[in-house]
Amino acid sequence: QVQLVESGGGLVQAGGSLRLSCAASGTIFSIKAMGWYRQAPGKERELVARIISGSSTNYADSVKDRFTISRDSAKNTMYLQMNSLKPEDTAVYYCNANVMVNTKYEYLYWGQGTQVTVSS
């Protein structure tokens, strides 16, 4: 089994910054990709940013130039640096990971989420 644990959420004023972390542990052979998603009340879960094989990244248009995704492969940990936060960034942020548990099998795992609240 693989566990993903998010941390770093909280309450911040508009214009402020937060750094989220997602630590993966358990039976991990390799991690092919990791991503951050968010879900605001009454809305669908949406992609925020994704990092593939530790280097290739893509972002939602709404966060480009404000958020930066990164990964420490040695620690199986992913980060999301969020700058210039806006009230519309308020949501529960979830991480996920495409994990190879051995040389044959790949599974998608999700964390339990961390709340980010941006006040105006």
Short mmCIF file of C-alpha atoms in Angstrom, two decimals:
data_model
loop_
_atom_site.label_atom_id
_atom_site.label_comp_id
_atom_site.label_asym_id
_atom_site.label_seq_id
_atom_site.Cartn_x
_atom_site.Cartn_y
_atom_site.Cartn_z
CA GLN A 1 0.00 0.00 0.00
CA VAL A 2 1.00 3.60 -0.59
CA GLN A 3 0.03 6.58 1.52
CA LEU A 4 0.07 10.22 0.45
CA VAL A 5 0.03 12.85 3.17
CA GLU A 6 -0.49 16.53 2.37
CA SER A 7 0.57 19.36 4.65
CA GLY A 8 1.04 23.11 4.57
CA GLY A 9 -2.50 24.32 4.09
CA GLY A 10 -4.01 27.10 6.14
CA LEU A 11 -5.51 30.57 6.17
CA VAL A 12 -3.72 33.38 4.35
CA GLN A 13 -4.61 36.86 3.17
CA ALA A 14 -4.94 37.66 -0.50
CA GLY A 15 -1.53 38.29 -2.01
CA GLY A 16 0.15 35.96 0.43
CA SER A 17 1.97 32.67 -0.08
CA LEU A 18 1.73 29.08 1.07
CA ARG A 19 3.80 25.99 0.36
CA LEU A 20 2.07 22.64 0.23
CA SER A 21 3.88 19.33 0.61
CA CYS A 22 2.82 15.82 -0.36
CA ALA A 23 4.86 12.95 1.05
CA ALA A 24 4.49 9.45 -0.38
CA SER A 25 5.37 6.37 1.64
CA GLY A 26 4.86 2.63 1.48
CA THR A 27 5.55 0.08 -1.26
CA ILE A 28 7.07 2.31 -3.93
CA PHE A 29 9.21 1.01 -6.77
CA SER A 30 9.02 4.30 -8.64
CA ILE A 31 6.71 7.28 -9.09
CA LYS A 32 5.87 8.15 -12.67
CA ALA A 33 3.90 11.31 -12.06
CA MET A 34 2.46 13.41 -9.26
CA GLY A 35 -0.15 16.10 -9.31
CA TRP A 36 -2.07 18.66 -7.31
CA TYR A 37 -5.81 19.03 -7.68
CA ARG A 38 -8.29 21.21 -5.86
CA GLN A 39 -11.97 21.23 -5.13
CA ALA A 40 -13.89 24.29 -4.05
CA PRO A 41 -17.34 24.00 -2.44
CA GLY A 42 -19.96 23.16 -5.03
CA LYS A 43 -17.40 22.71 -7.79
CA GLU A 44 -15.75 19.82 -9.58
CA ARG A 45 -12.25 18.73 -8.64
CA GLU A 46 -9.80 20.35 -11.05
CA LEU A 47 -6.17 19.94 -11.98
CA VAL A 48 -3.86 22.60 -10.56
CA ALA A 49 -0.44 21.32 -11.61
CA ARG A 50 1.25 18.10 -12.55
CA ILE A 51 4.85 16.92 -12.71
CA ILE A 52 5.89 13.91 -14.78
CA SER A 53 9.07 11.92 -14.24
CA GLY A 54 10.39 14.67 -12.03
CA SER A 55 10.80 17.32 -14.68
CA SER A 56 7.98 17.89 -17.18
CA THR A 57 5.29 20.14 -15.71
CA ASN A 58 1.93 21.53 -16.69
CA TYR A 59 -0.34 24.03 -14.96
CA ALA A 60 -3.91 25.18 -15.04
CA ASP A 61 -4.17 28.55 -16.77
CA SER A 62 -5.57 30.08 -13.61
CA VAL A 63 -2.38 29.41 -11.63
CA LYS A 64 0.34 29.87 -14.24
CA ASP A 65 3.02 32.34 -13.17
CA ARG A 66 1.79 32.17 -9.56
CA PHE A 67 2.22 28.52 -8.56
CA THR A 68 5.28 26.31 -8.94
CA ILE A 69 5.27 22.52 -8.66
CA SER A 70 8.43 20.64 -7.77
CA ARG A 71 9.49 17.24 -6.57
CA ASP A 72 12.26 15.74 -4.47
CA SER A 73 12.53 12.23 -5.90
CA ALA A 74 14.91 11.07 -3.16
CA LYS A 75 12.26 11.88 -0.55
CA ASN A 76 9.23 10.90 -2.66
CA THR A 77 7.87 14.33 -1.84
CA MET A 78 6.16 16.89 -4.04
CA TYR A 79 5.69 20.58 -3.34
CA LEU A 80 3.42 23.35 -4.54
CA GLN A 81 4.66 26.87 -3.95
CA MET A 82 1.67 29.18 -4.17
CA ASN A 83 2.31 32.92 -4.49
CA SER A 84 0.01 35.88 -5.05
CA LEU A 85 -2.90 33.90 -3.68
CA LYS A 86 -6.42 35.00 -4.52
CA PRO A 87 -9.73 34.29 -2.76
CA GLU A 88 -10.71 32.10 -5.72
CA ASP A 89 -7.80 29.79 -4.85
CA THR A 90 -9.73 28.75 -1.74
CA ALA A 91 -10.32 24.99 -1.90
CA VAL A 92 -9.29 21.64 -0.52
CA TYR A 93 -6.05 20.70 -2.25
CA TYR A 94 -5.37 17.04 -2.98
CA CYS A 95 -2.24 15.36 -4.24
CA ASN A 96 -2.12 12.22 -6.31
CA ALA A 97 0.61 9.96 -7.58
CA ASN A 98 0.98 7.32 -10.29
CA VAL A 99 3.04 4.73 -8.44
CA MET A 100 4.77 1.66 -9.76
CA VAL A 101 4.60 -0.77 -6.82
CA ASN A 102 6.85 -3.22 -8.71
CA THR A 103 8.10 -3.59 -12.29
CA LYS A 104 4.64 -4.55 -13.57
CA TYR A 105 1.87 -2.79 -11.71
CA GLU A 106 0.98 0.89 -11.56
CA TYR A 107 -1.70 2.39 -9.34
CA LEU A 108 -3.11 5.85 -8.77
CA TYR A 109 -3.23 7.03 -5.17
CA TRP A 110 -4.80 10.10 -3.58
CA GLY A 111 -4.11 11.99 -0.41
CA GLN A 112 -6.84 13.11 1.99
CA GLY A 113 -6.52 16.78 1.19
CA THR A 114 -5.48 19.98 2.92
CA GLN A 115 -7.61 23.10 3.21
CA VAL A 116 -6.38 26.36 1.74
CA THR A 117 -8.40 29.46 2.57
CA VAL A 118 -7.55 32.87 1.12
CA SER A 119 -9.25 35.84 2.71
CA SER A 120 -9.91 39.07 0.84
#
